């Protein structure tokens, strides 16, 4: 189930700092945050760094990288569980 | 001034400016007292499509220059698979970590000597400007004589983070590499001086 609090938090990472999630999050929340930002017409409107034409490519990269960060933590956790 | 790993960790946990923090994600393993932080190899590689390009001509008109897709072939390597770097191979890789530098920090990335002694070098010391956000492209080259197997997650290079002497820079990085998670070649454009120097000199009397 989608967690609105986590979705908002992920959106703030994407919007405010243009970074993927620093901690692991469920895929459903990452995906929902991605769509929420996609629908935001003002996404990075005032950013000097991000050109309007590259906005959605950057957003897609943030979503996919967040999933990778989650996989990274998941794999470490699983290997720890196996060893422990 | 180079930031020690302890300071970097402190900044990652408690950013002095929450509006403009230093971010490295996934968080790297920090060695206390060290001047640099090890970064890991990411999951994307890019090789040249040699058969499609006769040469790289930076003076060609923009519309005649090959596109990134024509120039490069991307390879996705999962965490549990590997990529073999053959002798003389030149490959673009990427850091696993996404890095965001605040306006008062700059950095540079170099290879690790332990890899270098086996022939794997990071071809250039990549400078990272204030305001950069994204994964760093690495130019990997095997200058040795034996193929090297690499795998995503290996510590491959190190980053030195510097504090800007004059404080925060207003001119943040606006390069086209902002916000990327895959390696990119980008384009090279000769500047105005290079173009003027390259102009053919007219023969006297013509």
PDB file of C-alpha atoms in Angstrom:
ATOM      1  CA  UNK A   1       0.000   0.000   0.000  1.00  0.00           C
ATOM      2  CA  UNK A   2       1.119   3.518  -0.772  1.00  0.00           C
ATOM      3  CA  UNK A   3       2.394   5.535   2.179  1.00  0.00           C
ATOM      4  CA  UNK A   4       1.552   9.217   1.605  1.00  0.00           C
ATOM      5  CA  UNK A   5       4.090  10.440   4.157  1.00  0.00           C
ATOM      6  CA  UNK A   6       6.903   8.530   2.429  1.00  0.00           C
ATOM      7  CA  UNK A   7       5.744   9.634  -1.029  1.00  0.00           C
ATOM      8  CA  UNK A   8       5.914  13.298   0.068  1.00  0.00           C
ATOM      9  CA  UNK A   9       9.333  12.743   1.551  1.00  0.00           C
ATOM     10  CA  UNK A  10      10.657  11.189  -1.663  1.00  0.00           C
ATOM     11  CA  UNK A  11       9.121  14.054  -3.667  1.00  0.00           C
ATOM     12  CA  UNK A  12      10.998  16.542  -1.513  1.00  0.00           C
ATOM     13  CA  UNK A  13      14.305  14.774  -2.240  1.00  0.00           C
ATOM     14  CA  UNK A  14      13.559  14.932  -5.971  1.00  0.00           C
ATOM     15  CA  UNK A  15      12.257  18.491  -6.026  1.00  0.00           C
ATOM     16  CA  UNK A  16      14.381  20.316  -3.478  1.00  0.00           C
ATOM     17  CA  UNK A  17      17.799  18.763  -3.915  1.00  0.00           C
ATOM     18  CA  UNK A  18      17.563  16.783  -7.191  1.00  0.00           C
ATOM     19  CA  UNK A  19      18.802  13.613  -5.500  1.00  0.00           C
ATOM     20  CA  UNK A  20      17.530  10.037  -5.342  1.00  0.00           C
ATOM     21  CA  UNK A  21      16.390   8.668  -2.006  1.00  0.00           C
ATOM     22  CA  UNK A  22      19.288   8.338   0.455  1.00  0.00           C
ATOM     23  CA  UNK A  23      17.571   5.454   2.258  1.00  0.00           C
ATOM     24  CA  UNK A  24      15.702   2.440   0.897  1.00  0.00           C
ATOM     25  CA  UNK A  25      11.998   2.980   0.179  1.00  0.00           C
ATOM     26  CA  UNK A  26       9.322   0.612  -1.168  1.00  0.00           C
ATOM     27  CA  UNK A  27       9.067   0.627  -4.957  1.00  0.00           C
ATOM     28  CA  UNK A  28       5.414   1.620  -4.783  1.00  0.00           C
ATOM     29  CA  UNK A  29       6.297   4.854  -2.937  1.00  0.00           C
ATOM     30  CA  UNK A  30       9.178   5.682  -5.292  1.00  0.00           C
ATOM     31  CA  UNK A  31       6.955   5.160  -8.311  1.00  0.00           C
ATOM     32  CA  UNK A  32       4.129   7.238  -6.854  1.00  0.00           C
ATOM     33  CA  UNK A  33       6.557  10.026  -6.003  1.00  0.00           C
ATOM     34  CA  UNK A  34       7.844   9.938  -9.579  1.00  0.00           C
ATOM     35  CA  UNK A  35       4.347  10.329 -11.025  1.00  0.00           C
ATOM     36  CA  UNK A  36       3.474  13.033  -8.522  1.00  0.00           C
ATOM     37  CA  UNK A  37       6.538  15.051  -9.575  1.00  0.00           C
ATOM     38  CA  UNK A  38       5.774  14.357 -13.256  1.00  0.00           C
ATOM     39  CA  UNK A  39       2.356  15.951 -12.831  1.00  0.00           C
ATOM     40  CA  UNK A  40       3.822  19.005 -11.101  1.00  0.00           C
ATOM     41  CA  UNK A  41       3.930  21.713 -13.785  1.00  0.00           C
ATOM     42  CA  UNK A  42       6.291  23.816 -11.648  1.00  0.00           C
ATOM     43  CA  UNK A  43       8.898  21.068 -11.206  1.00  0.00           C
ATOM     44  CA  UNK A  44      12.373  22.730 -11.186  1.00  0.00           C
ATOM     45  CA  UNK A  45      10.845  25.762 -12.915  1.00  0.00           C
ATOM     46  CA  UNK A  46      13.211  28.140 -11.126  1.00  0.00           C
ATOM     47  CA  UNK A  47      16.321  25.969 -11.457  1.00  0.00           C
ATOM     48  CA  UNK A  48      19.121  27.533 -13.497  1.00  0.00           C
ATOM     49  CA  UNK A  49      20.789  24.141 -13.855  1.00  0.00           C
ATOM     50  CA  UNK A  50      17.930  22.132 -15.322  1.00  0.00           C
ATOM     51  CA  UNK A  51      16.769  22.903 -18.834  1.00  0.00           C
ATOM     52  CA  UNK A  52      13.030  22.345 -19.428  1.00  0.00           C
ATOM     53  CA  UNK A  53      13.736  19.793 -22.193  1.00  0.00           C
ATOM     54  CA  UNK A  54      15.835  17.583 -19.878  1.00  0.00           C
ATOM     55  CA  UNK A  55      13.419  17.769 -16.923  1.00  0.00           C
ATOM     56  CA  UNK A  56      11.689  14.417 -17.444  1.00  0.00           C
ATOM     57  CA  UNK A  57      14.886  12.543 -18.266  1.00  0.00           C
ATOM     58  CA  UNK A  58      16.371  13.735 -14.970  1.00  0.00           C
ATOM     59  CA  UNK A  59      13.195  12.757 -13.122  1.00  0.00           C
ATOM     60  CA  UNK A  60      13.289   9.273 -14.707  1.00  0.00           C
ATOM     61  CA  UNK A  61      16.942   8.935 -13.649  1.00  0.00           C
ATOM     62  CA  UNK A  62      16.058   9.929 -10.065  1.00  0.00           C
ATOM     63  CA  UNK A  63      13.269   7.338  -9.931  1.00  0.00           C
ATOM     64  CA  UNK A  64      15.456   4.559 -11.352  1.00  0.00           C
ATOM     65  CA  UNK A  65      18.429   5.501  -9.172  1.00  0.00           C
ATOM     66  CA  UNK A  66      16.195   5.457  -6.075  1.00  0.00           C
ATOM     67  CA  UNK A  67      15.172   1.921  -6.996  1.00  0.00           C
ATOM     68  CA  UNK A  68      18.853   1.021  -7.356  1.00  0.00           C
ATOM     69  CA  UNK A  69      19.625   2.486  -3.905  1.00  0.00           C
ATOM     70  CA  UNK A  70      16.828   0.328  -2.476  1.00  0.00           C
ATOM     71  CA  UNK A  71      18.201  -2.752  -4.235  1.00  0.00           C
ATOM     72  CA  UNK A  72      21.705  -1.958  -2.917  1.00  0.00           C
ATOM     73  CA  UNK A  73      20.430  -1.886   0.683  1.00  0.00           C
ATOM     74  CA  UNK A  74      18.179  -4.913   0.148  1.00  0.00           C
ATOM     75  CA  UNK A  75      21.058  -7.016  -1.202  1.00  0.00           C
ATOM     76  CA  UNK A  76      23.299  -6.018   1.721  1.00  0.00           C
ATOM     77  CA  UNK A  77      20.547  -6.822   4.208  1.00  0.00           C
ATOM     78  CA  UNK A  78      19.866 -10.209   2.605  1.00  0.00           C
ATOM     79  CA  UNK A  79      23.541 -11.170   2.535  1.00  0.00           C
ATOM     80  CA  UNK A  80      23.829 -10.135   6.201  1.00  0.00           C
ATOM     81  CA  UNK A  81      20.788 -12.288   7.068  1.00  0.00           C
ATOM     82  CA  UNK A  82      22.319 -15.263   5.239  1.00  0.00           C
ATOM     83  CA  UNK A  83      25.640 -14.834   7.048  1.00  0.00           C
ATOM     84  CA  UNK A  84      24.025 -14.181  10.436  1.00  0.00           C
TER      85      UNK A  84
ATOM     86  CA  UNK B   1      41.130  22.799   2.072  1.00  0.00           C
ATOM     87  CA  UNK B   2      40.429  19.069   1.689  1.00  0.00           C
ATOM     88  CA  UNK B   3      37.707  17.733   3.971  1.00  0.00           C
ATOM     89  CA  UNK B   4      38.599  14.726   6.083  1.00  0.00           C
ATOM     90  CA  UNK B   5      36.295  11.683   5.889  1.00  0.00           C
ATOM     91  CA  UNK B   6      35.125  12.448   9.476  1.00  0.00           C
ATOM     92  CA  UNK B   7      34.047  15.942   8.415  1.00  0.00           C
ATOM     93  CA  UNK B   8      32.302  14.555   5.353  1.00  0.00           C
ATOM     94  CA  UNK B   9      30.405  12.095   7.527  1.00  0.00           C
ATOM     95  CA  UNK B  10      29.407  14.901   9.874  1.00  0.00           C
ATOM     96  CA  UNK B  11      28.173  16.957   6.941  1.00  0.00           C
ATOM     97  CA  UNK B  12      26.253  14.021   5.502  1.00  0.00           C
ATOM     98  CA  UNK B  13      24.521  13.470   8.846  1.00  0.00           C
ATOM     99  CA  UNK B  14      24.117  17.121   9.875  1.00  0.00           C
ATOM    100  CA  UNK B  15      24.303  19.395   6.832  1.00  0.00           C
ATOM    101  CA  UNK B  16      25.396  22.906   7.907  1.00  0.00           C
ATOM    102  CA  UNK B  17      22.944  24.344   5.385  1.00  0.00           C
ATOM    103  CA  UNK B  18      19.839  22.185   5.091  1.00  0.00           C
ATOM    104  CA  UNK B  19      18.777  24.104   2.008  1.00  0.00           C
ATOM    105  CA  UNK B  20      21.992  23.181   0.219  1.00  0.00           C
ATOM    106  CA  UNK B  21      23.411  19.926   1.634  1.00  0.00           C
ATOM    107  CA  UNK B  22      26.274  17.647   0.628  1.00  0.00           C
ATOM    108  CA  UNK B  23      24.772  14.298  -0.383  1.00  0.00           C
ATOM    109  CA  UNK B  24      26.401  10.996  -1.302  1.00  0.00           C
ATOM    110  CA  UNK B  25      23.955   8.148  -1.812  1.00  0.00           C
ATOM    111  CA  UNK B  26      24.233   5.222  -1.166  1.00  0.00           C
ATOM    112  CA  UNK B  27      26.275   6.405   1.798  1.00  0.00           C
ATOM    113  CA  UNK B  28      29.915   5.364   1.370  1.00  0.00           C
ATOM    114  CA  UNK B  29      31.992   3.482   3.910  1.00  0.00           C
ATOM    115  CA  UNK B  30      34.170   6.153   5.486  1.00  0.00           C
ATOM    116  CA  UNK B  31      37.649   5.601   6.804  1.00  0.00           C
ATOM    117  CA  UNK B  32      38.267   7.939   9.713  1.00  0.00           C
ATOM    118  CA  UNK B  33      41.127  10.371   9.240  1.00  0.00           C
ATOM    119  CA  UNK B  34      41.381   9.654   5.516  1.00  0.00           C
ATOM    120  CA  UNK B  35      41.574  12.552   3.091  1.00  0.00           C
ATOM    121  CA  UNK B  36      39.471  10.845   0.459  1.00  0.00           C
ATOM    122  CA  UNK B  37      36.347   8.723   0.215  1.00  0.00           C
ATOM    123  CA  UNK B  38      36.215   5.559  -1.848  1.00  0.00           C
ATOM    124  CA  UNK B  39      33.492   5.397  -4.478  1.00  0.00           C
ATOM    125  CA  UNK B  40      32.071   2.247  -6.034  1.00  0.00           C
ATOM    126  CA  UNK B  41      31.587   1.154  -9.589  1.00  0.00           C
ATOM    127  CA  UNK B  42      28.039   1.538 -10.875  1.00  0.00           C
ATOM    128  CA  UNK B  43      26.012  -0.711 -13.171  1.00  0.00           C
ATOM    129  CA  UNK B  44      26.265   1.067 -16.509  1.00  0.00           C
ATOM    130  CA  UNK B  45      29.106   0.946 -18.998  1.00  0.00           C
ATOM    131  CA  UNK B  46      29.470   2.588 -22.360  1.00  0.00           C
ATOM    132  CA  UNK B  47      31.703   1.383 -25.184  1.00  0.00           C
ATOM    133  CA  UNK B  48      32.430   3.032 -28.544  1.00  0.00           C
ATOM    134  CA  UNK B  49      30.720   1.849 -31.708  1.00  0.00           C
ATOM    135  CA  UNK B  50      33.978   1.958 -33.625  1.00  0.00           C
ATOM    136  CA  UNK B  51      32.562   0.547 -36.839  1.00  0.00           C
ATOM    137  CA  UNK B  52      30.089   3.400 -37.217  1.00  0.00           C
ATOM    138  CA  UNK B  53      32.434   6.362 -36.761  1.00  0.00           C
ATOM    139  CA  UNK B  54      35.345   7.145 -39.107  1.00  0.00           C
ATOM    140  CA  UNK B  55      36.817   9.728 -36.717  1.00  0.00           C
ATOM    141  CA  UNK B  56      35.931  12.159 -33.963  1.00  0.00           C
ATOM    142  CA  UNK B  57      35.996  15.591 -35.568  1.00  0.00           C
ATOM    143  CA  UNK B  58      35.328  18.351 -33.078  1.00  0.00           C
ATOM    144  CA  UNK B  59      35.326  20.938 -35.913  1.00  0.00           C
ATOM    145  CA  UNK B  60      32.448  19.235 -37.748  1.00  0.00           C
ATOM    146  CA  UNK B  61      29.149  21.104 -37.805  1.00  0.00           C
ATOM    147  CA  UNK B  62      26.797  20.201 -34.959  1.00  0.00           C
ATOM    148  CA  UNK B  63      24.322  18.500 -37.310  1.00  0.00           C
ATOM    149  CA  UNK B  64      27.142  16.357 -38.768  1.00  0.00           C
ATOM    150  CA  UNK B  65      28.402  15.169 -35.403  1.00  0.00           C
ATOM    151  CA  UNK B  66      27.337  11.642 -34.402  1.00  0.00           C
ATOM    152  CA  UNK B  67      24.707  11.421 -31.708  1.00  0.00           C
ATOM    153  CA  UNK B  68      25.414   9.760 -28.356  1.00  0.00           C
ATOM    154  CA  UNK B  69      23.382   6.723 -29.501  1.00  0.00           C
ATOM    155  CA  UNK B  70      25.437   6.407 -32.694  1.00  0.00           C
ATOM    156  CA  UNK B  71      28.712   6.855 -30.835  1.00  0.00           C
ATOM    157  CA  UNK B  72      28.082   4.664 -27.790  1.00  0.00           C
ATOM    158  CA  UNK B  73      26.717   1.294 -26.858  1.00  0.00           C
ATOM    159  CA  UNK B  74      25.364   1.006 -23.325  1.00  0.00           C
ATOM    160  CA  UNK B  75      25.805  -2.122 -21.224  1.00  0.00           C
ATOM    161  CA  UNK B  76      23.769  -2.777 -18.107  1.00  0.00           C
ATOM    162  CA  UNK B  77      25.491  -5.070 -15.614  1.00  0.00           C
ATOM    163  CA  UNK B  78      23.514  -6.310 -12.578  1.00  0.00           C
ATOM    164  CA  UNK B  79      25.217  -6.455  -9.185  1.00  0.00           C
ATOM    165  CA  UNK B  80      25.829 -10.207  -9.463  1.00  0.00           C
ATOM    166  CA  UNK B  81      27.361 -10.106 -12.943  1.00  0.00           C
ATOM    167  CA  UNK B  82      30.656  -8.807 -14.257  1.00  0.00           C
ATOM    168  CA  UNK B  83      32.233  -6.847 -17.083  1.00  0.00           C
ATOM    169  CA  UNK B  84      35.618  -7.731 -18.577  1.00  0.00           C
ATOM    170  CA  UNK B  85      38.000  -4.952 -19.477  1.00  0.00           C
ATOM    171  CA  UNK B  86      40.381  -6.260 -22.091  1.00  0.00           C
ATOM    172  CA  UNK B  87      43.895  -4.852 -22.583  1.00  0.00           C
ATOM    173  CA  UNK B  88      43.824  -1.467 -24.387  1.00  0.00           C
ATOM    174  CA  UNK B  89      40.060  -1.247 -23.890  1.00  0.00           C
ATOM    175  CA  UNK B  90      38.637   2.179 -23.174  1.00  0.00           C
ATOM    176  CA  UNK B  91      35.261   2.112 -21.512  1.00  0.00           C
ATOM    177  CA  UNK B  92      33.106   4.657 -19.743  1.00  0.00           C
ATOM    178  CA  UNK B  93      31.779   3.631 -16.374  1.00  0.00           C
ATOM    179  CA  UNK B  94      29.864   5.451 -13.711  1.00  0.00           C
ATOM    180  CA  UNK B  95      29.969   5.727  -9.950  1.00  0.00           C
ATOM    181  CA  UNK B  96      27.359   3.826  -8.000  1.00  0.00           C
ATOM    182  CA  UNK B  97      27.014   6.859  -5.751  1.00  0.00           C
ATOM    183  CA  UNK B  98      24.899   9.840  -6.680  1.00  0.00           C
ATOM    184  CA  UNK B  99      26.733  12.945  -5.505  1.00  0.00           C
ATOM    185  CA  UNK B 100      25.390  16.399  -4.807  1.00  0.00           C
ATOM    186  CA  UNK B 101      27.814  19.166  -3.946  1.00  0.00           C
ATOM    187  CA  UNK B 102      26.679  22.351  -2.217  1.00  0.00           C
ATOM    188  CA  UNK B 103      27.700  25.764  -3.549  1.00  0.00           C
ATOM    189  CA  UNK B 104      30.763  25.944  -1.296  1.00  0.00           C
ATOM    190  CA  UNK B 105      32.241  22.536  -2.131  1.00  0.00           C
ATOM    191  CA  UNK B 106      34.176  21.238  -5.130  1.00  0.00           C
ATOM    192  CA  UNK B 107      35.816  17.867  -5.652  1.00  0.00           C
ATOM    193  CA  UNK B 108      38.009  15.791  -7.858  1.00  0.00           C
ATOM    194  CA  UNK B 109      38.018  12.084  -8.521  1.00  0.00           C
ATOM    195  CA  UNK B 110      41.060   9.925  -9.202  1.00  0.00           C
ATOM    196  CA  UNK B 111      41.712   6.205  -9.523  1.00  0.00           C
ATOM    197  CA  UNK B 112      42.985   3.973  -6.756  1.00  0.00           C
ATOM    198  CA  UNK B 113      46.614   2.975  -6.919  1.00  0.00           C
ATOM    199  CA  UNK B 114      45.806  -0.656  -6.108  1.00  0.00           C
ATOM    200  CA  UNK B 115      43.840  -0.895  -9.383  1.00  0.00           C
ATOM    201  CA  UNK B 116      46.440   1.156 -11.235  1.00  0.00           C
ATOM    202  CA  UNK B 117      49.157  -1.345 -10.345  1.00  0.00           C
ATOM    203  CA  UNK B 118      47.102  -4.023 -12.128  1.00  0.00           C
ATOM    204  CA  UNK B 119      46.744  -1.841 -15.209  1.00  0.00           C
ATOM    205  CA  UNK B 120      43.287  -0.391 -14.593  1.00  0.00           C
ATOM    206  CA  UNK B 121      43.419   3.364 -14.578  1.00  0.00           C
ATOM    207  CA  UNK B 122      40.875   6.130 -14.418  1.00  0.00           C
ATOM    208  CA  UNK B 123      42.052   8.085 -17.436  1.00  0.00           C
ATOM    209  CA  UNK B 124      41.486  11.604 -16.153  1.00  0.00           C
ATOM    210  CA  UNK B 125      41.078  13.237 -12.781  1.00  0.00           C
ATOM    211  CA  UNK B 126      37.472  14.347 -13.006  1.00  0.00           C
ATOM    212  CA  UNK B 127      36.797  17.773 -11.541  1.00  0.00           C
ATOM    213  CA  UNK B 128      33.431  18.195  -9.896  1.00  0.00           C
ATOM    214  CA  UNK B 129      32.070  21.722  -9.669  1.00  0.00           C
ATOM    215  CA  UNK B 130      29.943  23.261  -6.919  1.00  0.00           C
ATOM    216  CA  UNK B 131      26.271  22.532  -7.431  1.00  0.00           C
ATOM    217  CA  UNK B 132      26.862  19.291  -9.336  1.00  0.00           C
ATOM    218  CA  UNK B 133      24.282  16.590  -8.803  1.00  0.00           C
ATOM    219  CA  UNK B 134      24.415  13.142 -10.411  1.00  0.00           C
ATOM    220  CA  UNK B 135      26.609  10.092 -10.875  1.00  0.00           C
ATOM    221  CA  UNK B 136      30.162  10.689 -12.062  1.00  0.00           C
ATOM    222  CA  UNK B 137      31.331   9.337 -15.396  1.00  0.00           C
ATOM    223  CA  UNK B 138      34.629   7.449 -15.153  1.00  0.00           C
ATOM    224  CA  UNK B 139      36.983   6.843 -18.056  1.00  0.00           C
ATOM    225  CA  UNK B 140      38.269   3.328 -17.462  1.00  0.00           C
ATOM    226  CA  UNK B 141      41.221   1.995 -19.363  1.00  0.00           C
ATOM    227  CA  UNK B 142      43.126  -1.271 -19.059  1.00  0.00           C
ATOM    228  CA  UNK B 143      46.716  -0.359 -19.906  1.00  0.00           C
ATOM    229  CA  UNK B 144      47.974  -3.725 -18.665  1.00  0.00           C
ATOM    230  CA  UNK B 145      48.381  -6.954 -20.584  1.00  0.00           C
ATOM    231  CA  UNK B 146      45.853  -9.145 -18.789  1.00  0.00           C
ATOM    232  CA  UNK B 147      42.058  -8.779 -18.956  1.00  0.00           C
ATOM    233  CA  UNK B 148      40.461  -7.466 -15.754  1.00  0.00           C
ATOM    234  CA  UNK B 149      37.056  -8.550 -14.504  1.00  0.00           C
ATOM    235  CA  UNK B 150      35.165  -5.811 -12.716  1.00  0.00           C
ATOM    236  CA  UNK B 151      31.809  -5.952 -11.024  1.00  0.00           C
ATOM    237  CA  UNK B 152      29.381  -3.248  -9.884  1.00  0.00           C
ATOM    238  CA  UNK B 153      29.937  -2.387  -6.234  1.00  0.00           C
ATOM    239  CA  UNK B 154      33.742  -2.603  -6.308  1.00  0.00           C
ATOM    240  CA  UNK B 155      35.572   0.388  -4.820  1.00  0.00           C
ATOM    241  CA  UNK B 156      37.096   1.790  -7.980  1.00  0.00           C
ATOM    242  CA  UNK B 157      38.070   5.409  -7.367  1.00  0.00           C
ATOM    243  CA  UNK B 158      38.342   8.031  -4.678  1.00  0.00           C
ATOM    244  CA  UNK B 159      36.894  11.481  -4.295  1.00  0.00           C
ATOM    245  CA  UNK B 160      38.608  14.400  -2.571  1.00  0.00           C
ATOM    246  CA  UNK B 161      36.122  17.017  -1.423  1.00  0.00           C
ATOM    247  CA  UNK B 162      37.386  20.571  -1.085  1.00  0.00           C
ATOM    248  CA  UNK B 163      35.994  23.552   0.713  1.00  0.00           C
ATOM    249  CA  UNK B 164      35.968  26.631  -1.534  1.00  0.00           C
ATOM    250  CA  UNK B 165      38.335  29.232  -0.090  1.00  0.00           C
ATOM    251  CA  UNK B 166      36.054  32.140  -0.924  1.00  0.00           C
ATOM    252  CA  UNK B 167      32.862  30.504   0.289  1.00  0.00           C
ATOM    253  CA  UNK B 168      29.778  29.676  -1.691  1.00  0.00           C
ATOM    254  CA  UNK B 169      29.950  30.057  -5.445  1.00  0.00           C
ATOM    255  CA  UNK B 170      27.044  31.719  -7.216  1.00  0.00           C
ATOM    256  CA  UNK B 171      28.005  30.067 -10.489  1.00  0.00           C
ATOM    257  CA  UNK B 172      26.821  26.537  -9.891  1.00  0.00           C
ATOM    258  CA  UNK B 173      27.644  23.737 -12.318  1.00  0.00           C
ATOM    259  CA  UNK B 174      25.395  23.975 -15.362  1.00  0.00           C
ATOM    260  CA  UNK B 175      27.062  21.261 -17.386  1.00  0.00           C
ATOM    261  CA  UNK B 176      24.951  18.890 -19.454  1.00  0.00           C
ATOM    262  CA  UNK B 177      26.024  16.041 -17.132  1.00  0.00           C
ATOM    263  CA  UNK B 178      23.734  17.228 -14.351  1.00  0.00           C
ATOM    264  CA  UNK B 179      21.333  14.625 -13.015  1.00  0.00           C
ATOM    265  CA  UNK B 180      22.618  11.618 -14.978  1.00  0.00           C
ATOM    266  CA  UNK B 181      22.905   8.043 -13.773  1.00  0.00           C
ATOM    267  CA  UNK B 182      24.526   6.628 -16.941  1.00  0.00           C
ATOM    268  CA  UNK B 183      27.960   7.449 -18.351  1.00  0.00           C
ATOM    269  CA  UNK B 184      27.931  10.015 -21.131  1.00  0.00           C
ATOM    270  CA  UNK B 185      30.478  11.126 -23.673  1.00  0.00           C
ATOM    271  CA  UNK B 186      28.979  14.542 -24.288  1.00  0.00           C
ATOM    272  CA  UNK B 187      30.157  16.803 -27.078  1.00  0.00           C
ATOM    273  CA  UNK B 188      33.275  18.896 -27.508  1.00  0.00           C
ATOM    274  CA  UNK B 189      32.938  22.303 -29.119  1.00  0.00           C
ATOM    275  CA  UNK B 190      36.083  24.296 -29.963  1.00  0.00           C
ATOM    276  CA  UNK B 191      35.794  27.731 -28.387  1.00  0.00           C
ATOM    277  CA  UNK B 192      35.964  30.999 -30.312  1.00  0.00           C
ATOM    278  CA  UNK B 193      39.769  31.295 -29.958  1.00  0.00           C
ATOM    279  CA  UNK B 194      40.356  27.728 -31.195  1.00  0.00           C
ATOM    280  CA  UNK B 195      38.054  28.372 -34.178  1.00  0.00           C
ATOM    281  CA  UNK B 196      39.842  31.613 -35.084  1.00  0.00           C
ATOM    282  CA  UNK B 197      43.260  29.931 -34.810  1.00  0.00           C
ATOM    283  CA  UNK B 198      42.087  27.104 -37.058  1.00  0.00           C
ATOM    284  CA  UNK B 199      40.950  29.417 -39.878  1.00  0.00           C
ATOM    285  CA  UNK B 200      42.928  28.946 -43.115  1.00  0.00           C
ATOM    286  CA  UNK B 201      45.392  31.772 -43.716  1.00  0.00           C
ATOM    287  CA  UNK B 202      44.914  33.433 -47.075  1.00  0.00           C
ATOM    288  CA  UNK B 203      47.909  33.237 -49.429  1.00  0.00           C
ATOM    289  CA  UNK B 204      49.476  36.663 -50.099  1.00  0.00           C
ATOM    290  CA  UNK B 205      48.262  38.050 -53.434  1.00  0.00           C
ATOM    291  CA  UNK B 206      45.071  35.994 -53.571  1.00  0.00           C
TER     292      UNK B 206
END
